[in-house]
Structures are given as C-alpha cells and as structure tokens.
PDB file of C-alpha atoms in Angstrom:
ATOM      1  CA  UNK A  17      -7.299 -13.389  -8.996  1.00  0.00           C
ATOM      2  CA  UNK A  18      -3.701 -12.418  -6.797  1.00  0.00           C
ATOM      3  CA  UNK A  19      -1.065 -13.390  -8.647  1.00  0.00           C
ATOM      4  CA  UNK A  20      -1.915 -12.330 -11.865  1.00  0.00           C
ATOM      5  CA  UNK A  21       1.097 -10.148 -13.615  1.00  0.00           C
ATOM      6  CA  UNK A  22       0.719  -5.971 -13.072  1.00  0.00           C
ATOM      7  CA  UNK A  23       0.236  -4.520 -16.285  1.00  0.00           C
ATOM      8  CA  UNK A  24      -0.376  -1.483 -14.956  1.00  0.00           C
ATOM      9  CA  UNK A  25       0.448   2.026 -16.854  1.00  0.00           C
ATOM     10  CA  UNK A  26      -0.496   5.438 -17.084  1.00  0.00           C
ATOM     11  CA  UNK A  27      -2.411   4.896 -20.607  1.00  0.00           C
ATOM     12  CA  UNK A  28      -3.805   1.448 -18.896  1.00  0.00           C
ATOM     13  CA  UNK A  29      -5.157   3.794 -15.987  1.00  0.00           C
ATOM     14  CA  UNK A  30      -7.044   6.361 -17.793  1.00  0.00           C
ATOM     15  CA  UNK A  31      -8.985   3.516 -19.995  1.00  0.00           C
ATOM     16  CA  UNK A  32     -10.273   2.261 -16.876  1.00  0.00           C
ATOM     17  CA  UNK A  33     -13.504   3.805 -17.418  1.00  0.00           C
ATOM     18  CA  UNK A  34     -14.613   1.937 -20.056  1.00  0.00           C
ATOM     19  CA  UNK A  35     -13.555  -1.437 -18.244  1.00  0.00           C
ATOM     20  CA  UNK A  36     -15.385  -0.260 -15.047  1.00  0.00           C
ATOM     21  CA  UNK A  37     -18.512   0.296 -16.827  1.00  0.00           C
ATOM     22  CA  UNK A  38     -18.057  -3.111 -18.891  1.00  0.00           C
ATOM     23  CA  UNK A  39     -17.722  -5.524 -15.478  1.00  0.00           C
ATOM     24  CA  UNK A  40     -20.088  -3.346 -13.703  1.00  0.00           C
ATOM     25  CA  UNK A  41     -22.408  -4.657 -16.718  1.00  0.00           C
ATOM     26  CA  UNK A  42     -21.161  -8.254 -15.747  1.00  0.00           C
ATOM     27  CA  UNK A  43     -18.354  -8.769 -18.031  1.00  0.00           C
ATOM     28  CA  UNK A  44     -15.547 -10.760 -15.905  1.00  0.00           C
ATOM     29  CA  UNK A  45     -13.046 -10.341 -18.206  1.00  0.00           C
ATOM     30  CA  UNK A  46     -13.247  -6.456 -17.805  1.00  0.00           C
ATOM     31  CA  UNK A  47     -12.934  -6.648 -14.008  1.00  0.00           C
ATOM     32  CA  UNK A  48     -10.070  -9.411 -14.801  1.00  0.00           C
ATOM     33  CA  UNK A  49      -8.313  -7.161 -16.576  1.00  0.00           C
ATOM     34  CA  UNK A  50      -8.467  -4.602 -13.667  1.00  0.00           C
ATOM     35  CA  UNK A  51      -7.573  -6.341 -11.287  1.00  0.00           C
ATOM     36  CA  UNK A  52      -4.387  -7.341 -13.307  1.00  0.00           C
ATOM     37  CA  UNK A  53      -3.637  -3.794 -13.774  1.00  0.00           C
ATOM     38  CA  UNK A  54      -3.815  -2.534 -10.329  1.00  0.00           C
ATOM     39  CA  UNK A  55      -2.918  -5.630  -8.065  1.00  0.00           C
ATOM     40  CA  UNK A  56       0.815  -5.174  -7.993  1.00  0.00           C
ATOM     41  CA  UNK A  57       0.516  -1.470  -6.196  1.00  0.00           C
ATOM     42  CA  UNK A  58      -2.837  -2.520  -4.470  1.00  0.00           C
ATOM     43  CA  UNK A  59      -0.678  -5.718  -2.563  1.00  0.00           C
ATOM     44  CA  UNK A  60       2.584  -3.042  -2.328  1.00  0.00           C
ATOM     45  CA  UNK A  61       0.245  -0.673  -0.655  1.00  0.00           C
ATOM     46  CA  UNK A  62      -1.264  -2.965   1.979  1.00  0.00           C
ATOM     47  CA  UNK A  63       1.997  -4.344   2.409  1.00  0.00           C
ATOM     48  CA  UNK A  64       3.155  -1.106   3.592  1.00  0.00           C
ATOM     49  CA  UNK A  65       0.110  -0.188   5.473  1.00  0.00           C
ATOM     50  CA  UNK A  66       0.015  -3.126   7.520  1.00  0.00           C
ATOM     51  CA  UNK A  67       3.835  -4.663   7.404  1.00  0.00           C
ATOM     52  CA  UNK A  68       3.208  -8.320   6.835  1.00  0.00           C
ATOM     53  CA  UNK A  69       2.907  -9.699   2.685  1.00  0.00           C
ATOM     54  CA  UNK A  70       0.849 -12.786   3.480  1.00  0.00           C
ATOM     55  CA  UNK A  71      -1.495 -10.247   5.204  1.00  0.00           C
ATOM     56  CA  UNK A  72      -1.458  -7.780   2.209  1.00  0.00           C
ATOM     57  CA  UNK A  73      -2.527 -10.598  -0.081  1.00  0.00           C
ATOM     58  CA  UNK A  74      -5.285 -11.643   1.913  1.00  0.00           C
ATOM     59  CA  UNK A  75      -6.417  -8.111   2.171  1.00  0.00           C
ATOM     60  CA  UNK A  76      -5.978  -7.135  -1.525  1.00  0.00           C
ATOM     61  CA  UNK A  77      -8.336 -10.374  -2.229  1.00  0.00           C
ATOM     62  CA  UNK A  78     -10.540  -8.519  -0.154  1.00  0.00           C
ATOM     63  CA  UNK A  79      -9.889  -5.201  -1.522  1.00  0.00           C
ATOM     64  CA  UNK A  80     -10.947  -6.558  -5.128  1.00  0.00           C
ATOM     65  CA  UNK A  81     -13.945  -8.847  -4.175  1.00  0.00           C
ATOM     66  CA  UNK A  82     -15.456  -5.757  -2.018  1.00  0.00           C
ATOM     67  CA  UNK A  83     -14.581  -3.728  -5.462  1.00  0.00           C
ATOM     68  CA  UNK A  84     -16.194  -5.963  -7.425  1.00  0.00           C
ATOM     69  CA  UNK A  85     -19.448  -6.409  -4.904  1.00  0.00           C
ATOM     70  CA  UNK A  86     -19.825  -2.284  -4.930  1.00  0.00           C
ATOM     71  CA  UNK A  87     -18.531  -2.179  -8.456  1.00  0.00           C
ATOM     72  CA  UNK A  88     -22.155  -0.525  -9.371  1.00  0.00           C
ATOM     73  CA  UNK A  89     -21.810   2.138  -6.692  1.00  0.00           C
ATOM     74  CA  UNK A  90     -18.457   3.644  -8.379  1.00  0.00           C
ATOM     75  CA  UNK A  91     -19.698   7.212  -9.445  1.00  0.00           C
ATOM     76  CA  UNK A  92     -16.558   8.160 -11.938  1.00  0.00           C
ATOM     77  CA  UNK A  93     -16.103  11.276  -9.413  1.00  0.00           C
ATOM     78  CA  UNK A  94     -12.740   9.937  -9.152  1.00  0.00           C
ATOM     79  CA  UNK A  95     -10.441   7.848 -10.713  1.00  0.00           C
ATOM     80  CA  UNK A  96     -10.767   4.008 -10.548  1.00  0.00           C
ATOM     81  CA  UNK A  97      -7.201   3.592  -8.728  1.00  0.00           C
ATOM     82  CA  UNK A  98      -8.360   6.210  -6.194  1.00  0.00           C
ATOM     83  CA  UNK A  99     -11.662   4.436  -5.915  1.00  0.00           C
ATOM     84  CA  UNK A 100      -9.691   1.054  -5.161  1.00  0.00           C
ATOM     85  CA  UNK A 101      -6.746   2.923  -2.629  1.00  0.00           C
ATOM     86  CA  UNK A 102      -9.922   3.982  -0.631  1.00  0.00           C
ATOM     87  CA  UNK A 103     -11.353   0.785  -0.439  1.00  0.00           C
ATOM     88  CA  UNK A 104      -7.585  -0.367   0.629  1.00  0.00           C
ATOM     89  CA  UNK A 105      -6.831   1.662   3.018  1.00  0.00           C
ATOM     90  CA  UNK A 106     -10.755   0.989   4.534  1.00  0.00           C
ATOM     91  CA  UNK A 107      -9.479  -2.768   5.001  1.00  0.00           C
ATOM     92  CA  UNK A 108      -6.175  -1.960   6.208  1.00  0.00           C
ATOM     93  CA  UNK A 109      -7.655   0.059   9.130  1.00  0.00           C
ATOM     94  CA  UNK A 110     -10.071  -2.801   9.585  1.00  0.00           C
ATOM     95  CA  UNK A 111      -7.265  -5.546   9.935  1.00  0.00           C
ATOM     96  CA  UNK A 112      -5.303  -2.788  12.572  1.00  0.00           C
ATOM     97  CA  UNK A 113      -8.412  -2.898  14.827  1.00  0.00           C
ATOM     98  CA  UNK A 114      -8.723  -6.791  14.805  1.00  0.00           C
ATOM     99  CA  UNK A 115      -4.785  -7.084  15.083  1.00  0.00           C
ATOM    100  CA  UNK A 116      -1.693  -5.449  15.058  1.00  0.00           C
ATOM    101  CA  UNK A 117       0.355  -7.524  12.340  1.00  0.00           C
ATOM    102  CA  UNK A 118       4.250  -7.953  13.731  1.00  0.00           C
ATOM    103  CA  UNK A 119       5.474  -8.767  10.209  1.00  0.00           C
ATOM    104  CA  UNK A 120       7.183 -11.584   8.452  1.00  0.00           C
ATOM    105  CA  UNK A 121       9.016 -14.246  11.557  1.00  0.00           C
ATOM    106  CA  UNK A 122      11.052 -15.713   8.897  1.00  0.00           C
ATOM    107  CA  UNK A 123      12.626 -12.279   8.579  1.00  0.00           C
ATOM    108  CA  UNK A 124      13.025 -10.659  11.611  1.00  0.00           C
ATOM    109  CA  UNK A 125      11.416 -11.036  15.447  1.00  0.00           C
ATOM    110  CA  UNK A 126       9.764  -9.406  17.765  1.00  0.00           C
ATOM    111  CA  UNK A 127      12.555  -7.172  18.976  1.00  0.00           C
ATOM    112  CA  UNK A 128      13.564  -6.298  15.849  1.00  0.00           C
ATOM    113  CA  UNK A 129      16.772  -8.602  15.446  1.00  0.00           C
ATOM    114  CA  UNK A 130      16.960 -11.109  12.055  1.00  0.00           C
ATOM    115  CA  UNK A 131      15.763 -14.350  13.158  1.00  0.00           C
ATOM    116  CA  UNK A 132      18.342 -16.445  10.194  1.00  0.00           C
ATOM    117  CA  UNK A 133      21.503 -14.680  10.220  1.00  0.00           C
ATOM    118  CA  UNK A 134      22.897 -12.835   7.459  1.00  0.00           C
ATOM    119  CA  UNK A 135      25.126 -14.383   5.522  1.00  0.00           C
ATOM    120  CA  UNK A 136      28.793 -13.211   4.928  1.00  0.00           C
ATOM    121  CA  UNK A 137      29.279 -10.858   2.120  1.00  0.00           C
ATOM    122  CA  UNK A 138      31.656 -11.878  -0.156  1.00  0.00           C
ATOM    123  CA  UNK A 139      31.270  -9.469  -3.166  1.00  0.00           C
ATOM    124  CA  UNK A 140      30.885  -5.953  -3.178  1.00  0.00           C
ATOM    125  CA  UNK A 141      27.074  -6.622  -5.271  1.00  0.00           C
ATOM    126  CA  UNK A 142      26.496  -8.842  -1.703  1.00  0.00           C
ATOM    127  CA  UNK A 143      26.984  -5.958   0.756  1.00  0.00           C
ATOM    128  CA  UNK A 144      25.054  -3.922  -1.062  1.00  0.00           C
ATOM    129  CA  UNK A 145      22.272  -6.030  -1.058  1.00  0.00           C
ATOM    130  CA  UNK A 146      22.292  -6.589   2.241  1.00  0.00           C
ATOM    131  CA  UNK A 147      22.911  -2.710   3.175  1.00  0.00           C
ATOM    132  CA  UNK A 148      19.577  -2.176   1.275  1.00  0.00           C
ATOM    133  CA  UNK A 149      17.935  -4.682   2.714  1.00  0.00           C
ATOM    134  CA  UNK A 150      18.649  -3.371   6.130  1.00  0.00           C
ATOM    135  CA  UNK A 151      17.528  -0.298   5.089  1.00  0.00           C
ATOM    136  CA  UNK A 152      14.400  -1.589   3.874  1.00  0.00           C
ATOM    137  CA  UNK A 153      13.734  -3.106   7.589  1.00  0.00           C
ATOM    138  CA  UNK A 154      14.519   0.031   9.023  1.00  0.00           C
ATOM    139  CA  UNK A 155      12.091   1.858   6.960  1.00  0.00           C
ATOM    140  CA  UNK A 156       9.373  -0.784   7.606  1.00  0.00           C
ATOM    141  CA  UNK A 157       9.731  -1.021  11.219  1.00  0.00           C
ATOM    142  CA  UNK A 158      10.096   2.895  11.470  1.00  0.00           C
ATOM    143  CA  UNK A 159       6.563   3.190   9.308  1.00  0.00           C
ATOM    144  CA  UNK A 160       5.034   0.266  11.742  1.00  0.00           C
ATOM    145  CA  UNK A 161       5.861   2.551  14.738  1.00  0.00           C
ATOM    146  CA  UNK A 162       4.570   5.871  13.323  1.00  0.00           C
ATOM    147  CA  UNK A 163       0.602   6.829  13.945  1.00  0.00           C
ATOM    148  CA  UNK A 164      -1.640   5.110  11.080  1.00  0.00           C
ATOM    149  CA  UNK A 165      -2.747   8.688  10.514  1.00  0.00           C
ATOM    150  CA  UNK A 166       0.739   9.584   9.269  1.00  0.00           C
ATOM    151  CA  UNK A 167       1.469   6.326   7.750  1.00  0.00           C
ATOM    152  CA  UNK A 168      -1.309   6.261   5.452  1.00  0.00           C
ATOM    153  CA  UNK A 169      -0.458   9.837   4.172  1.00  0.00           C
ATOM    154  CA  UNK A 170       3.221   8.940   4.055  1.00  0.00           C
ATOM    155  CA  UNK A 171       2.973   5.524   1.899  1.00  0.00           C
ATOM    156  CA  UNK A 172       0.351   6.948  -0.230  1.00  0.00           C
ATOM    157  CA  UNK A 173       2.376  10.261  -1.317  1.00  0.00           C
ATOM    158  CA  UNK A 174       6.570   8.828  -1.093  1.00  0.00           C
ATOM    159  CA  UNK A 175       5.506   5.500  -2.213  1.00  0.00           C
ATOM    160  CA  UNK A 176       2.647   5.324  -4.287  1.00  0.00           C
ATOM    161  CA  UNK A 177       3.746   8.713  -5.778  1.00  0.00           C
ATOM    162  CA  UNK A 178      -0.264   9.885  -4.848  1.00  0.00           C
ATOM    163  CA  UNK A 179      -0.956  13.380  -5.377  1.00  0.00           C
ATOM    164  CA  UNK A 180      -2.649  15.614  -2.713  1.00  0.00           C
ATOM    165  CA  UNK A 181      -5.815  15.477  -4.395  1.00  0.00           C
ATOM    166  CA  UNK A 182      -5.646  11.844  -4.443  1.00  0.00           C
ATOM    167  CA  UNK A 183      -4.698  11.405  -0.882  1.00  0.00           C
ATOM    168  CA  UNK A 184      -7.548  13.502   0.216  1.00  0.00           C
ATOM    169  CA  UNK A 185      -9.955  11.700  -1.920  1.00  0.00           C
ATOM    170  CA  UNK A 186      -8.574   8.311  -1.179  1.00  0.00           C
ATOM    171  CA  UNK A 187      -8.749   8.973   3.043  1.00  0.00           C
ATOM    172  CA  UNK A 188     -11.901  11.805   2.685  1.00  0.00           C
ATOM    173  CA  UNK A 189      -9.847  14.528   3.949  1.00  0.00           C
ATOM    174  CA  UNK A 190      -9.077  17.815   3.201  1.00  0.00           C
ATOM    175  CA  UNK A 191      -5.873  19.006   1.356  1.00  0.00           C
ATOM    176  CA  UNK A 192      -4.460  20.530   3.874  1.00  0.00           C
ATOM    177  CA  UNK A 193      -4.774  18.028   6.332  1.00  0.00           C
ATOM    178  CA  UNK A 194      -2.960  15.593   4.401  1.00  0.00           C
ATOM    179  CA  UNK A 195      -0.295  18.595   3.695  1.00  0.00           C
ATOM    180  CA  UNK A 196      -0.022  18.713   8.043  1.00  0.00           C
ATOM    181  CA  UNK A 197      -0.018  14.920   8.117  1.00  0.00           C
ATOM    182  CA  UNK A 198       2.577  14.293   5.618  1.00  0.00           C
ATOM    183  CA  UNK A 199       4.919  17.058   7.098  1.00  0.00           C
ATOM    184  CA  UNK A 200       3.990  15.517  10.500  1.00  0.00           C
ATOM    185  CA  UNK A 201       4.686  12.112   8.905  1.00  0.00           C
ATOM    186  CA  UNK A 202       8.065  12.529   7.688  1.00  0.00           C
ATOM    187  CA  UNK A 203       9.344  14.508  10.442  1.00  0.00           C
ATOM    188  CA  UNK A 204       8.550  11.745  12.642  1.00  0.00           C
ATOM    189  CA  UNK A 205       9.828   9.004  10.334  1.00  0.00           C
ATOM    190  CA  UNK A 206      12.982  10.960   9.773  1.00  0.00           C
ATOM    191  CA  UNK A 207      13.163  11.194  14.040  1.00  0.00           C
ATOM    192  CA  UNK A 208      12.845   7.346  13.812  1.00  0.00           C
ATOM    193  CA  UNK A 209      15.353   5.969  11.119  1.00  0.00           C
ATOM    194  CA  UNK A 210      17.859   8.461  13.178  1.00  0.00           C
ATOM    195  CA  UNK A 211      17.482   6.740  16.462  1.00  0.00           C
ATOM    196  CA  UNK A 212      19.876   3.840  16.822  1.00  0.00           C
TER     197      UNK A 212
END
C-alpha cells in the first residue's frame, strides 16, 4: 500500500465520496485509489508529528488499515482527508505515549549535532542546499520540543495548509481553541528557532 505515487488534487479530493462509498461496499481498487491519493501528505504529516520517516511509514500503514477497518463508520459529516488526518493524528498521539521518537541517527544525534559531517560546499547551488537543510533541522527539532498540543495545530494549519474548520474537526476542538493554540504555537516556535 506505502509507496504508491500521490496523486492527490483538489478535484481528486472532492470525488472521494464516491470512492469511499465504493470500498466501503468492498471494492479494493476504490480504497487503492485512496490511499494513493492521500498517502504522500498522510506520511508528510506523521512525519512531522512524530519526527522520525521510518516511524511515519509505519504509522501511515496503520493510519490506512484502521481507515479501511472503520471504513463503514465514515458518516460524510466531513471530508474524507479530514476523516483520515483524525485518524492520523489519533496514532501519532498513540506512538508519543509508547515512545518519544528522537528522529533519524543517520542524520543527526541526540544532542542535536550531524552525526556524518557536511560536506564542503563547492558551488553556490551546494550552500544553499545545505543552508536549507539546516533550516529544515532547525524547524524539526524546534517542532519536536514544542507541546504536542501546539504541534498538532501548527503542522496541520502552516504545513498541511488545514483550515480552522478542519483543524477543529480533525483534533474535536473548538475554533477558537485551535485559533489560541496556533497563536500559542507559533509564538513558541518562533521563541525556539531564535535561540542559538
């Protein structure tokens, strides 16, 4: 099932409801074809949420068999990617109380510090790539140190471009607390990437 390609789009999106009603009838192709078209942010999600990608792929197996066991309980009050983030997020809480992932060790260590060093740059295309890619750390370790509260609201809505709405319904909260938790969120995140 992981590994597929994302074919993921807006039109792809709202024609999930006839493919949710086709596998929830038993047709495997139809949940196939959803899984294709949500893995890519379903694994990029995780992978935020819990900071480690052979952890996120694990989990997004999960994510999509526990779909596709409750696929009959899916009421169409929301949409099918909500549905899914929910069901996400639900196993990325679950895998923080088992164990607190510390990331990728062919990347960087415990303290924070590459565990390989970085190569020299030699072209100005190099040192950018590297500058992002330092950036990138930053931004994980920062999100790994902020509350899972504020994380979750914080990935969803800057990276997953999630509305309100859809953060509420995806974590069962009210607007404004995800409003208060993404303000809380990014100030603290902010606080974080400034510290050197």
């Amino acid at each position: 099932m992981i590994g597929q390609p994302d074919t993921s789009t807006t039109e792809a999106t709202l024609a999930d409801g006839p493919l949710v009603a086709r596998a929830a009838a038993g047709d495997a192709g139809a949940f196939r074809t959803l899984v294709e078209r949500h893995e890519r942010r379903i694994v990029a999600l995780l992978h935020r949420l819990c900071g480690c990608p052979e952890l996120a792929l694990d989990l997004a197996q999960e994510t999509f068999l526990s779909a596709h066991r409750h696929l009959g309980s899916f009421r169409h009050e929301s949409r099918f990617s909500t549905w899914l983030h929910t069901i996400a997020v639900n196993h990325a809480r679950a895998a923080g109380r088992r164990r607190r992932p510390s990331g990728s060790l062919d990347a960087v260590g415990a303290d924070g510090r590459r565990l390989l060093p970085e190569p020299a740059a030699q072209l100005p295309e190099v040192s950018a790539g590297l500058e992002r890619e330092e950036l990138a750390r930053r931004i994980a370790a920062a999100l790994e140190r902020l509350d899972d509260r504020y994380r979750e609201v914080v990935v969803l809505a800057d990276m997953h471009d999630a509305s309100y709405e859809e953060i509420a319904a995806t974590l069962d909260i009210p607007v404004g607390t995800v409003r208060s938790r993404l303000h809380r969120g990014r100030t603290e995140l902010r606080s974080l990437l400034a510290a050197p």
